[in-house]
XYZ file of C-alpha atoms in Angstrom:
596
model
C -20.048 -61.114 25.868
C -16.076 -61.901 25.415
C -16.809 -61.159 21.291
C -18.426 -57.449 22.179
C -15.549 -56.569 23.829
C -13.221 -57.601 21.585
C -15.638 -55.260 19.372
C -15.035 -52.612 21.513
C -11.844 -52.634 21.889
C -11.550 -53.035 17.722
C -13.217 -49.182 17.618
C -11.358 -48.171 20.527
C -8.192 -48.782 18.112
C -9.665 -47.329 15.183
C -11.091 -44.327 17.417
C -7.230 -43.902 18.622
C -5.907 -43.734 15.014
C -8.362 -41.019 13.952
C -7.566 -39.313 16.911
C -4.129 -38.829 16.479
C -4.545 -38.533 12.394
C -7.043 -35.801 13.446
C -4.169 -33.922 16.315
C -1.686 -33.564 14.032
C 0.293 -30.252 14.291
C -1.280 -28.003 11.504
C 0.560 -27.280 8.163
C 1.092 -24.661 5.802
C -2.396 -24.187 4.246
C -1.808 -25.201 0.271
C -2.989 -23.219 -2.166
C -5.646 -25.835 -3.854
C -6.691 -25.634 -0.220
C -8.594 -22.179 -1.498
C -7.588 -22.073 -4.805
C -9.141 -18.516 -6.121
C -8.563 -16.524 -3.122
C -6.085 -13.825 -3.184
C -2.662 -14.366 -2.281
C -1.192 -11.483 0.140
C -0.038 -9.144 -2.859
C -1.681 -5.358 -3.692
C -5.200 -5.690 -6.197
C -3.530 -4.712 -9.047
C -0.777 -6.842 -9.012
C -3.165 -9.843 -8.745
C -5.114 -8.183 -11.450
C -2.898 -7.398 -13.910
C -0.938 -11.038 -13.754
C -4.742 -12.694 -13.790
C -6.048 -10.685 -16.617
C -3.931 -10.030 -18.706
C -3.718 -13.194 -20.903
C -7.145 -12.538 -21.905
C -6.831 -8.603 -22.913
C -5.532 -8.491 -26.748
C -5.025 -5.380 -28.697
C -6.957 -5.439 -31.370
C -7.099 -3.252 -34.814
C -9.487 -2.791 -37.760
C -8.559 -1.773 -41.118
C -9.990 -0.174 -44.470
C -8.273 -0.367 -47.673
C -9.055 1.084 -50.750
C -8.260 3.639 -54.031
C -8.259 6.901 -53.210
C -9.176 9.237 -56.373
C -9.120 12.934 -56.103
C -9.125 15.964 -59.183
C -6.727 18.370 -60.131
C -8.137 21.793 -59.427
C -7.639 25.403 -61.006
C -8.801 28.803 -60.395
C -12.444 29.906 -60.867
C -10.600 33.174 -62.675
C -13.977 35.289 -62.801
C -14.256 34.741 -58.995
C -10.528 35.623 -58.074
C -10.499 38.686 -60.396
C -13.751 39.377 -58.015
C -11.560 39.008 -54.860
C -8.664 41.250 -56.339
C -10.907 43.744 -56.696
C -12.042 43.098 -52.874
C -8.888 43.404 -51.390
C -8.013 46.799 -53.901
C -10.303 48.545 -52.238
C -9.477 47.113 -48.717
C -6.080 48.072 -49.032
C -7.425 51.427 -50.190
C -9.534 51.701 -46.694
C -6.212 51.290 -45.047
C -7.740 48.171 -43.623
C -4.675 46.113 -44.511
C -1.203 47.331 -45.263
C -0.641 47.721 -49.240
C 2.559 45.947 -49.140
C 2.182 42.603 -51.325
C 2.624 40.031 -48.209
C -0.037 41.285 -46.441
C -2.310 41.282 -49.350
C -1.186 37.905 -50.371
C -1.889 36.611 -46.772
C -5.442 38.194 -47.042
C -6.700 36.591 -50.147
C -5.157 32.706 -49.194
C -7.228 33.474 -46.054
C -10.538 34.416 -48.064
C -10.172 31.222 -50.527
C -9.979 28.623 -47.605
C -12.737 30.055 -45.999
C -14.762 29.297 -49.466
C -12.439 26.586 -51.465
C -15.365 25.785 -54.170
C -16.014 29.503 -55.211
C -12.662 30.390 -56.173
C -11.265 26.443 -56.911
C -12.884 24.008 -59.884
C -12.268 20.602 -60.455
C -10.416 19.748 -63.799
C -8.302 16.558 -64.935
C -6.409 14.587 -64.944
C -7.668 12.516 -61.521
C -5.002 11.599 -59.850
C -5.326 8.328 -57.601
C -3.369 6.565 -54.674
C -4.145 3.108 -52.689
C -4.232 3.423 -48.577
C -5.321 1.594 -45.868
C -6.285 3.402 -42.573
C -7.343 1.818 -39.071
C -7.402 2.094 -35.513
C -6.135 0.180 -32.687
C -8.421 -0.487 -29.725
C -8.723 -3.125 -27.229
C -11.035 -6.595 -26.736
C -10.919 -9.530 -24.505
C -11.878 -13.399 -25.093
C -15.234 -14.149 -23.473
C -15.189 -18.075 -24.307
C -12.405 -20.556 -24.913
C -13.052 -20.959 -28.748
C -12.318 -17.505 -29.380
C -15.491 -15.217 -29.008
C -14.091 -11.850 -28.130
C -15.748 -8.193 -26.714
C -15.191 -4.531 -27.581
C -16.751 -1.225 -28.700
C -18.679 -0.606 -31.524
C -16.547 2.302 -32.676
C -13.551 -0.049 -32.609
C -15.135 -1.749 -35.327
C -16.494 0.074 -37.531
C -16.523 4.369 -38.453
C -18.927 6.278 -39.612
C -18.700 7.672 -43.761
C -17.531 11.148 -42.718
C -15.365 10.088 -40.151
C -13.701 7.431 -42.608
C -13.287 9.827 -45.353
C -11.525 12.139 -42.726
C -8.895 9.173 -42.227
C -8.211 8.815 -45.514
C -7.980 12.218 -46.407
C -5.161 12.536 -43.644
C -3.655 9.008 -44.552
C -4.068 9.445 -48.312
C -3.807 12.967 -49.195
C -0.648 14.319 -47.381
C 1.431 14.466 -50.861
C -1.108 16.032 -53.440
C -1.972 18.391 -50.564
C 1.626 19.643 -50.311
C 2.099 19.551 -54.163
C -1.373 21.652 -54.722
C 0.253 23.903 -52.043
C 3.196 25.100 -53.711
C 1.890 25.544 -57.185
C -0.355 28.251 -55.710
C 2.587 29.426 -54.073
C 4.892 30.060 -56.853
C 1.818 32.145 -58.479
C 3.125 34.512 -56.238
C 5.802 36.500 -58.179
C 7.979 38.212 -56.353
C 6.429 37.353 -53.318
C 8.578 35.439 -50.779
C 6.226 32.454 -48.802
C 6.655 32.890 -45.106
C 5.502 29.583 -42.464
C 1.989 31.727 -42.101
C 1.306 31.592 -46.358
C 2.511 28.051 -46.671
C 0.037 26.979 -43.913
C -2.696 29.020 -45.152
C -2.081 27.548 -48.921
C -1.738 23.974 -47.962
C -5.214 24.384 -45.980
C -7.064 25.780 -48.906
C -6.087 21.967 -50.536
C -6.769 20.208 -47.099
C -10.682 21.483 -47.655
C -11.016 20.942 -51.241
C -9.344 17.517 -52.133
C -11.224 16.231 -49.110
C -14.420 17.449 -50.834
C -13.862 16.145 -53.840
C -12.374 12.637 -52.953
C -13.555 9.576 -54.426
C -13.241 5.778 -52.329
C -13.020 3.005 -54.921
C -12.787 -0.737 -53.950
C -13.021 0.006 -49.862
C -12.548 -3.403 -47.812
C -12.739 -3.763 -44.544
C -10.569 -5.943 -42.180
C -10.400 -7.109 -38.605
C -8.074 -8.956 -36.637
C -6.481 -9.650 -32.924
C -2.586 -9.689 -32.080
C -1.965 -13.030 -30.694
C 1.349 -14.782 -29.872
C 2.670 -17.987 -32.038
C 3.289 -21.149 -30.352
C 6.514 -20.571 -27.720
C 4.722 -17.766 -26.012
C 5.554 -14.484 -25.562
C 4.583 -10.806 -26.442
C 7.047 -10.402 -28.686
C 7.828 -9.907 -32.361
C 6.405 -13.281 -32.955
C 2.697 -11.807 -32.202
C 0.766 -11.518 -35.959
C -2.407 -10.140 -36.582
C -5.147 -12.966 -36.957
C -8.663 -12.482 -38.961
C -11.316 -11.756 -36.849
C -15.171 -11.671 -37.604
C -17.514 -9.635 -36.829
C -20.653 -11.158 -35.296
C -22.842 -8.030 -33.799
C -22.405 -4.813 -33.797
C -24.786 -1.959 -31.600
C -24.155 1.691 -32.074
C -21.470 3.939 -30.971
C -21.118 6.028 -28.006
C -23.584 7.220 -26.840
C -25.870 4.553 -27.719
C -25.017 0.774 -26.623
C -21.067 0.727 -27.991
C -20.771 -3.221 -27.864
C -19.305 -5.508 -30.575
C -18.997 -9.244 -30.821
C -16.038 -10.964 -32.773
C -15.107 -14.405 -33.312
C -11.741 -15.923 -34.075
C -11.956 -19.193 -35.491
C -9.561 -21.964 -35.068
C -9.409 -21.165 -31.569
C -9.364 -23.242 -28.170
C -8.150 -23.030 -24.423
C -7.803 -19.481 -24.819
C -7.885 -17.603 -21.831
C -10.787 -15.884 -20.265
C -11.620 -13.242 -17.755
C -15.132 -14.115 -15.665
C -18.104 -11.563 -15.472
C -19.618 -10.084 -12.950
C -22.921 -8.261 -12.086
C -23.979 -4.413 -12.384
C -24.438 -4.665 -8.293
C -21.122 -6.105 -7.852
C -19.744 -2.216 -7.584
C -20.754 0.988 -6.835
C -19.999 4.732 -5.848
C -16.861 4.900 -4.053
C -15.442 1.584 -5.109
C -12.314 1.415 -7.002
C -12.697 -0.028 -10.350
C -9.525 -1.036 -12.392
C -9.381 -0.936 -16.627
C -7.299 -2.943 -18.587
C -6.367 -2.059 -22.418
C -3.612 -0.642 -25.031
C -2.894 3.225 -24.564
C -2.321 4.905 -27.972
C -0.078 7.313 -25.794
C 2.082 3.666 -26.221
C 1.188 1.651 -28.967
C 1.309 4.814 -31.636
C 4.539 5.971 -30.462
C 8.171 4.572 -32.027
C 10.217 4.868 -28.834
C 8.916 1.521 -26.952
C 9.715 -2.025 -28.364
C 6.825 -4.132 -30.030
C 6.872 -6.175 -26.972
C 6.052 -2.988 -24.464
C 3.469 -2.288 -26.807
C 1.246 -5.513 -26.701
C 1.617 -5.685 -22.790
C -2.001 -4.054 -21.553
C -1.936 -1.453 -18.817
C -3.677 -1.374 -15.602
C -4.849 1.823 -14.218
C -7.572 2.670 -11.235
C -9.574 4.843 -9.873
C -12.860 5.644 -8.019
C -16.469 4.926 -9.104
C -17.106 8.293 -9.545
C -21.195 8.511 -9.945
C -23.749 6.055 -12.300
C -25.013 8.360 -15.614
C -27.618 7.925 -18.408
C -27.529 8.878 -21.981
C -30.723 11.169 -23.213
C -31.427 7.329 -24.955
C -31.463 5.963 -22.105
C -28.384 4.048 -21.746
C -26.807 3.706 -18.318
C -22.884 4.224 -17.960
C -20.487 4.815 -15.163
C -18.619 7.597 -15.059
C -14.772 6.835 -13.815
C -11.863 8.642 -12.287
C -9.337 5.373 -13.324
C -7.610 7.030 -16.237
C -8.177 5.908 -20.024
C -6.250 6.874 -23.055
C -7.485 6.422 -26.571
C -6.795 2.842 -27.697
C -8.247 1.646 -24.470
C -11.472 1.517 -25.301
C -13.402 -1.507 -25.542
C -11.237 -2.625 -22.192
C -12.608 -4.803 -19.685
C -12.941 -3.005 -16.451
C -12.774 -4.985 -13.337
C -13.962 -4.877 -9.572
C -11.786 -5.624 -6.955
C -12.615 -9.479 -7.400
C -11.265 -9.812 -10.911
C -14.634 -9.695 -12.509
C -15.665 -7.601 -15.666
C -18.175 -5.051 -14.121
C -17.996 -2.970 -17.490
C -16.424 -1.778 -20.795
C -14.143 1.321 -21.094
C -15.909 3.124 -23.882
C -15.241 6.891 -24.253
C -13.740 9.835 -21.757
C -13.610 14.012 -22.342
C -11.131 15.264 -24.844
C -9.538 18.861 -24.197
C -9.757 21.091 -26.782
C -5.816 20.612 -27.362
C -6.921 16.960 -27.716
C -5.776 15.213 -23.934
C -8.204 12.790 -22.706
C -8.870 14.414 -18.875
C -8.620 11.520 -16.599
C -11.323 12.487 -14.431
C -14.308 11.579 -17.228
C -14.001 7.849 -18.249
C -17.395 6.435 -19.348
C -18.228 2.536 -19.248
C -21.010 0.037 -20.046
C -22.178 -1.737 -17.519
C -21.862 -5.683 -17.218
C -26.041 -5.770 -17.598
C -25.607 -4.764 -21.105
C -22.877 -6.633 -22.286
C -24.635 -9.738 -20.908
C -27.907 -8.544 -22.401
C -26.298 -8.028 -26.109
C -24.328 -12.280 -25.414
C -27.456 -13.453 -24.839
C -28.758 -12.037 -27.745
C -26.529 -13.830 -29.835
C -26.682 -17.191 -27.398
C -23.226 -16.726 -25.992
C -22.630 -17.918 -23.101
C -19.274 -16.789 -21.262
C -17.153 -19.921 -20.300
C -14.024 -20.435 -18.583
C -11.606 -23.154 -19.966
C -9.623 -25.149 -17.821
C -6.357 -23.326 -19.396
C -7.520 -20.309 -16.997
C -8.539 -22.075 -14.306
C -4.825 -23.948 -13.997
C -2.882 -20.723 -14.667
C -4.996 -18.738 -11.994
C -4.156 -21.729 -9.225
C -0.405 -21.630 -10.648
C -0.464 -17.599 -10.085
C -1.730 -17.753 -6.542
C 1.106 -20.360 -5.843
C 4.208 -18.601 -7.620
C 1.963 -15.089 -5.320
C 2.539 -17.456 -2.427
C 6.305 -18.629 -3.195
C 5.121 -21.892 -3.641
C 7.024 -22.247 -6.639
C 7.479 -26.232 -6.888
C 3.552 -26.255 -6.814
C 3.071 -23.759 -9.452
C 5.449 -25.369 -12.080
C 3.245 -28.480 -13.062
C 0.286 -26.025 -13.537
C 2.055 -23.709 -15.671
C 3.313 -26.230 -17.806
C -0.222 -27.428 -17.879
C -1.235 -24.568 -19.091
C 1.485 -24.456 -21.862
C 0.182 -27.626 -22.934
C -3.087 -26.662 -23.340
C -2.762 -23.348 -24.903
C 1.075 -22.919 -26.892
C 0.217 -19.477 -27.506
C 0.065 -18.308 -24.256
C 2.128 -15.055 -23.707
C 3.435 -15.089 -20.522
C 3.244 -18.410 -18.963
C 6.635 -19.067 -20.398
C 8.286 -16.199 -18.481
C 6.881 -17.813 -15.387
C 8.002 -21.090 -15.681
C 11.259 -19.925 -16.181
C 11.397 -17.676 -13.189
C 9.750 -20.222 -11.158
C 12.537 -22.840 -11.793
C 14.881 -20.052 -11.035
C 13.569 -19.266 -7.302
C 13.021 -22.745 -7.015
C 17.141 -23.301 -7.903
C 17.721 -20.391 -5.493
C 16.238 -22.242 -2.671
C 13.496 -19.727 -2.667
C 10.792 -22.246 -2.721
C 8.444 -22.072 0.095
C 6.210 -24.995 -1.277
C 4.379 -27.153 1.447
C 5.889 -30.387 1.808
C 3.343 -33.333 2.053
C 5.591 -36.133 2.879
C 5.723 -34.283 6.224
C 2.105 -34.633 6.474
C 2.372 -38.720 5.613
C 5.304 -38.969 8.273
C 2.980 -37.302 10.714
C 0.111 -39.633 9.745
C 2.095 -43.002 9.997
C 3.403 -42.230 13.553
C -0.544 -41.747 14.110
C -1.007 -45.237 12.497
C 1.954 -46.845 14.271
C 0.595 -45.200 17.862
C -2.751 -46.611 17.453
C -0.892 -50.048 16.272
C 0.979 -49.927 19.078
C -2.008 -49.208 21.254
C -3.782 -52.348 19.561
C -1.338 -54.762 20.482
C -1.064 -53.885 23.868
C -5.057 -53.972 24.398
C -4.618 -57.484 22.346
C -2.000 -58.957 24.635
C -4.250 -57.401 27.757
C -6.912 -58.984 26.590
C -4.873 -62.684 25.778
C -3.748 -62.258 29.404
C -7.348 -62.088 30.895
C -9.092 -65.101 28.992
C -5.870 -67.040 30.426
C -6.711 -66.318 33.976
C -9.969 -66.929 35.836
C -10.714 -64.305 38.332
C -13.299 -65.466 41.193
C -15.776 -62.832 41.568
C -17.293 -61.558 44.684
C -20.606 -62.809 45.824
C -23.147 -60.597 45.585
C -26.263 -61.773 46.880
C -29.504 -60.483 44.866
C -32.463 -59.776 46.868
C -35.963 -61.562 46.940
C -37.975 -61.672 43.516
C -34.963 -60.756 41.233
C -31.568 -58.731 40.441
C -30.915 -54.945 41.541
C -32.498 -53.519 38.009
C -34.133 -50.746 40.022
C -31.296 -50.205 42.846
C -28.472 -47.607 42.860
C -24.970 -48.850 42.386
C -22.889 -49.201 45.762
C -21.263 -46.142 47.291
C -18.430 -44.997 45.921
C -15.548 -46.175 47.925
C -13.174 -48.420 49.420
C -14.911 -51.800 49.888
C -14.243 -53.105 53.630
C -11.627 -56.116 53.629
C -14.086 -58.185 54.818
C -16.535 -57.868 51.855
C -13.303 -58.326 50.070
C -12.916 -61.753 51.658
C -15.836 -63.231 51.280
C -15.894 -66.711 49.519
C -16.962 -66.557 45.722
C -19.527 -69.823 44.303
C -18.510 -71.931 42.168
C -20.489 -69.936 39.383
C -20.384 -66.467 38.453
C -23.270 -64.778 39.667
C -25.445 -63.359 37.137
C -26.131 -59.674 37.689
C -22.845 -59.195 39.332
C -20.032 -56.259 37.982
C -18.699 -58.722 35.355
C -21.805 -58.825 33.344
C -23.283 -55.358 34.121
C -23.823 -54.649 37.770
C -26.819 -54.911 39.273
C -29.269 -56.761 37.049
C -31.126 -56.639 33.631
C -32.771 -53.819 34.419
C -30.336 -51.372 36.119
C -26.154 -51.436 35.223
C -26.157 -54.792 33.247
C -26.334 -53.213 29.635
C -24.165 -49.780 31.081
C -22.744 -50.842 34.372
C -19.552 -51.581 35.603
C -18.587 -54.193 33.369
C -19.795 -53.279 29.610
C -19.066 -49.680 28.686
C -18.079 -48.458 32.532
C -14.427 -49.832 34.540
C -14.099 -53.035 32.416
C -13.917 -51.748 29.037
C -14.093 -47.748 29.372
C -11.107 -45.370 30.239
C -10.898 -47.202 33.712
C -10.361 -50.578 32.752
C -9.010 -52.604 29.476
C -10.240 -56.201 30.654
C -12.718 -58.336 28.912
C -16.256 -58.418 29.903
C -17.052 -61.856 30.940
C -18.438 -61.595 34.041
C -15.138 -62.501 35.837
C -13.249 -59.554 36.301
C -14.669 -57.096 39.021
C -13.962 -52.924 38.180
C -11.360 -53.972 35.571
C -7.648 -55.112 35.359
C -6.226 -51.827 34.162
C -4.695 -49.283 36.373
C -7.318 -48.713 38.734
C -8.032 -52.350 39.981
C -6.142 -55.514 40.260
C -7.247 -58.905 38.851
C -8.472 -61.989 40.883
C -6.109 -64.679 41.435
C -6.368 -68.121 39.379
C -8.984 -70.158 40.084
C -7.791 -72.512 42.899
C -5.324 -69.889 44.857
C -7.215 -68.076 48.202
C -7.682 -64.432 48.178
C -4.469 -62.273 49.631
C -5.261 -60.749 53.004
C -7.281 -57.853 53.571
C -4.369 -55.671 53.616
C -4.132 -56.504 49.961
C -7.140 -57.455 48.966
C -8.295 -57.425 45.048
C -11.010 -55.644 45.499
C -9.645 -52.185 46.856
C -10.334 -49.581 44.037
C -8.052 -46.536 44.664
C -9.312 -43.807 42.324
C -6.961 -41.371 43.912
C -7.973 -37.727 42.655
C -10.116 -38.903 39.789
C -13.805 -38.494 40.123
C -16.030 -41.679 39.585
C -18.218 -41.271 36.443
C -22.254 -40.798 36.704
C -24.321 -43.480 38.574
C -26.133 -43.249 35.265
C -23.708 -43.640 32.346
C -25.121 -45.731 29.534
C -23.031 -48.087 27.401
């Protein structure tokens, strides 16, 4: 019996030590606490900083020899049109003075170049290269990347438009002003020299030639050290798949090879948004990136803009898209656009041009999710997230949080992993700066150890005074009181006595010279009744009441609630201090009934 309440008293200790391990004041949640959720900054900020690693402006390129004829006058037709405007002039249509009829026939040759101009030689010939800018974004750590079909490819008419207004700027101005100085006499005001240099616009784009056309792709990515700066070179791209331009399924696939850790942005589902949510897109505004004004830097830094799910569309094909109020720009399409919870829900693909050519804001189109998951999976991509993101999106929250000593290691983590990151430099570098500041607002955890070891050292403490309690008790022998048990066995079936004071005369009565099985040191009352739960295992000996061994010699305990017998050999103290008075002053005895 003396070994199970050593027992007891063993998990008592332990049970102390979690307790006070478990009451510790709270801390500072830290962010690995709940590492993805959003620190208390505005959506876009947390965006933007998240996403932007894996947004890359992206270009593709054609090159090749541009051959175009020299042209003359059909003379039999233009003698036909002199005639024309003879009699026109004589109909007092137009004014005879020679402007005016000069300005009438340049106007009647552009509207019908090949009936008054015939090709002749020499050819004349010029190399160019033409291309767009647009935008992708990785989709898996080893460099598979997303955008729009029309950022990837053009169709014939639309690429001999390019290089028509790439290539043919200087024959177009030189075929110009030989038709101008036919003119004798005639002095070329800004309304002739426009109409002339049209009539050349139409025909050399007509009659050019491509020779030798190649086709190029690549991304703008950052060399090892970081940054969006002029160390960012155009790197080969492939292309993998390809659908078909707006308004069909505008989805491309490229691949980058060489790649690993790059960053990634995680998607999401078509249901994850719909009308009235805000969705945000991220891409490369021509408005920018075609201009001379801003720095290269500014120029590879994506913008974030937002606005309202606006309505859900279909194409006469059949090809669902969401129709936008965030505003786009040409050279964002192909952009991921994101729900509220940093997850692609779609791809910025086209938006309403004016007739003066300015994108309205209020008409942004974008593939759903469903479809850019349907054309991966036709290809057996599978989107993945490296741990390069997964680091740099904990080390965000914690520089969002000011918990700048936190966020260092995982930024430079991150810089380990993937040297070409652009921007993880600039935060390391402003995070040792707030940190030098005394900005930091880091959790500490030796706090939290300190806290803990006082826990420890309590329950310690708590141990070695139940040990020396319990030393103290096997040293003494306590006589018990004599209980006598009645006819045919113990009390296994009878309540406990009443509780209160014991009279001084029960108190006095002579113990035997054994212990008396069934008394309060083993149990109480018998077997069947208090001897696995009473008084002595689990109730006043050893519970909250009581720290004294149970072995049958100590009556309701020798803590503070009872006093213990004295040594065997000494007579009991008078009644006015006898040892079995239990004073439980304004606590309430437990249950009759408490188990062990």
């Amino acid at each position: 019996m003396s070994g199970n309440f050593s027992k007891r008293l063993t998990k008592i200790a332990a049970t102390a030590a979690v307790v006070m391990a478990v009451a510790l004041p709270a801390l500072p949640a830290a962010a690995d606490d709940a590492p993805d959720e959003r620190p208390d900054v505005p959506v876009g900020t947390w965006l933007a900083a998240r996403t932007q690693p894996a947004v890359q402006l992206t270009s593709f390129t054609y090159t090749g020899t541009v051959a175009v004829p020299t042209s003359t006058i059909n003379q039999t037709a233009f003698n036909q049109l002199v005639e024309q405007a003879t009699a026109t002039v004589q109909s007092g249509k137009i004014s005879s003075d020679e402007r005016s009829i000069a300005k009438w026939l340049f106007q009647r040759i552009a509207a019908d170049v090949d009936t008054y101009l015939t090709e002749t030689t020499p050819e004349r010939t010029v190399d160019a290269e033409v291309g767009g800018l647009c935008t992708g974004w990785w989709v898996t750590p080893d460099g598979y990347m997303v955008t729009g079909a029309h950022c990837v490819q053009v169709g014939e008419t639309e690429l001999s438009q390019l290089f028509a207004q790439q290539a043919l700027a200087k024959f177009n101005e030189q075929d110009a002003k030989e038709i101008i100085s036919g003119l004798q006499g005639i002095e070329a005001d800004e309304e002739i020299v426009k109409l002339a240099q049209q009539i050349y616009v139409t025909f050399n784009t007509n009659h050019m030639k491509l020779r030798n056309l190649k086709q190029g792709l690549s991304v703008m990515q950052s060399l090892p050290g970081g940054g969006v700066d002029k160390t960012a070179k155009a790197v080969p791209a492939e292309l993998v798949s390809v659908g078909e331009s707006y308004p069909g399924k505008d989805f491309a696939l490229l691949k980058v090879n060489g790649q690993q850790n790059l960053p990634t942005v995680p998607l999401g589902d078509d249901a994850d948004v719909r009308t009235g949510d805000t969705l945000y897109i991220s891409g490369f505004p021509g408005l920018v990136t075609n201009t001379p004004f801003f720095s290269l830097e500014s120029k590879l830094e994506p913008a974030l803009t937002e606005g309202p799910y606006n309505a859900k569309r279909s194409t006469q094909s059949g090809v669902p898209y969401i129709q936008t109020q965030a505003p786009s720009y040409k050279g964002n399409s192909g952009g991921p656009v994101f729900s509220k919870d940093g997850k692609v829900i779609g791809m910025l693909i086209a938006g309403t041009v004016s007739e003066t050519g300015e994108a309205s804001e209020s008409e942004s189109f974008v593939l759903p999710v469903g479809i850019i998951k349907e054309k991966l999976g036709e290809k057996n991509i599978k989107p993945a997230q490296a741990i390069t993101t997964t680091r740099y999106n904990e080390a965000l929250n914690d520089y969002f949080r000011h918990y700048y000593s936190d966020a260092l290691p995982k930024f430079r983590e991150v810089q380990a992993l993937f040297p070409n990151h652009p921007y993880v430099a600039k935060y390391i570098s402003d995070a040792q700066q707030a940190v030098s500041a005394g900005k930091d607002e880091s959790p500490k955890p030796i706090l939290m150890w300190v806290l803990i070891g006082a826990g420890v050292l309590v329950a310690i403490v708590i141990t070695v005074v139940l040990a020396k309690v319990l030393g103290g008790r096997r040293r003494r022998r306590t006589v018990p009181s004599y209980v006598s048990p009645p006819p045919g066995g113990g009390y296994g079936a009878v309540p406990p006595p009443p509780w209160q004071q014991l009279p001084a005369a029960q108190a006095q009565v002579s113990p035997p010279a054994q212990p008396a099985q069934g008394a309060y040191g083993q149990g109480g009352y018998g077997p069947g009744g208090y001897a696995a739960g009473g008084y002595g295992a689990g109730g006043y000996g050893a519970g909250p009441y009581g720290s004294a061994p149970n072995n049958g010699n100590v009556q309701y305990g020798g803590g503070q609630y009872g006093h213990p017998a004295p040594p065997q050999g000494q007579s009991q103290p008078p009644g006015g201090d006898q040892t079995r008075a239990v004073r439980y002053g304004k606590f309430m005895p437990p249950p009759d009934d408490r188990s062990a």
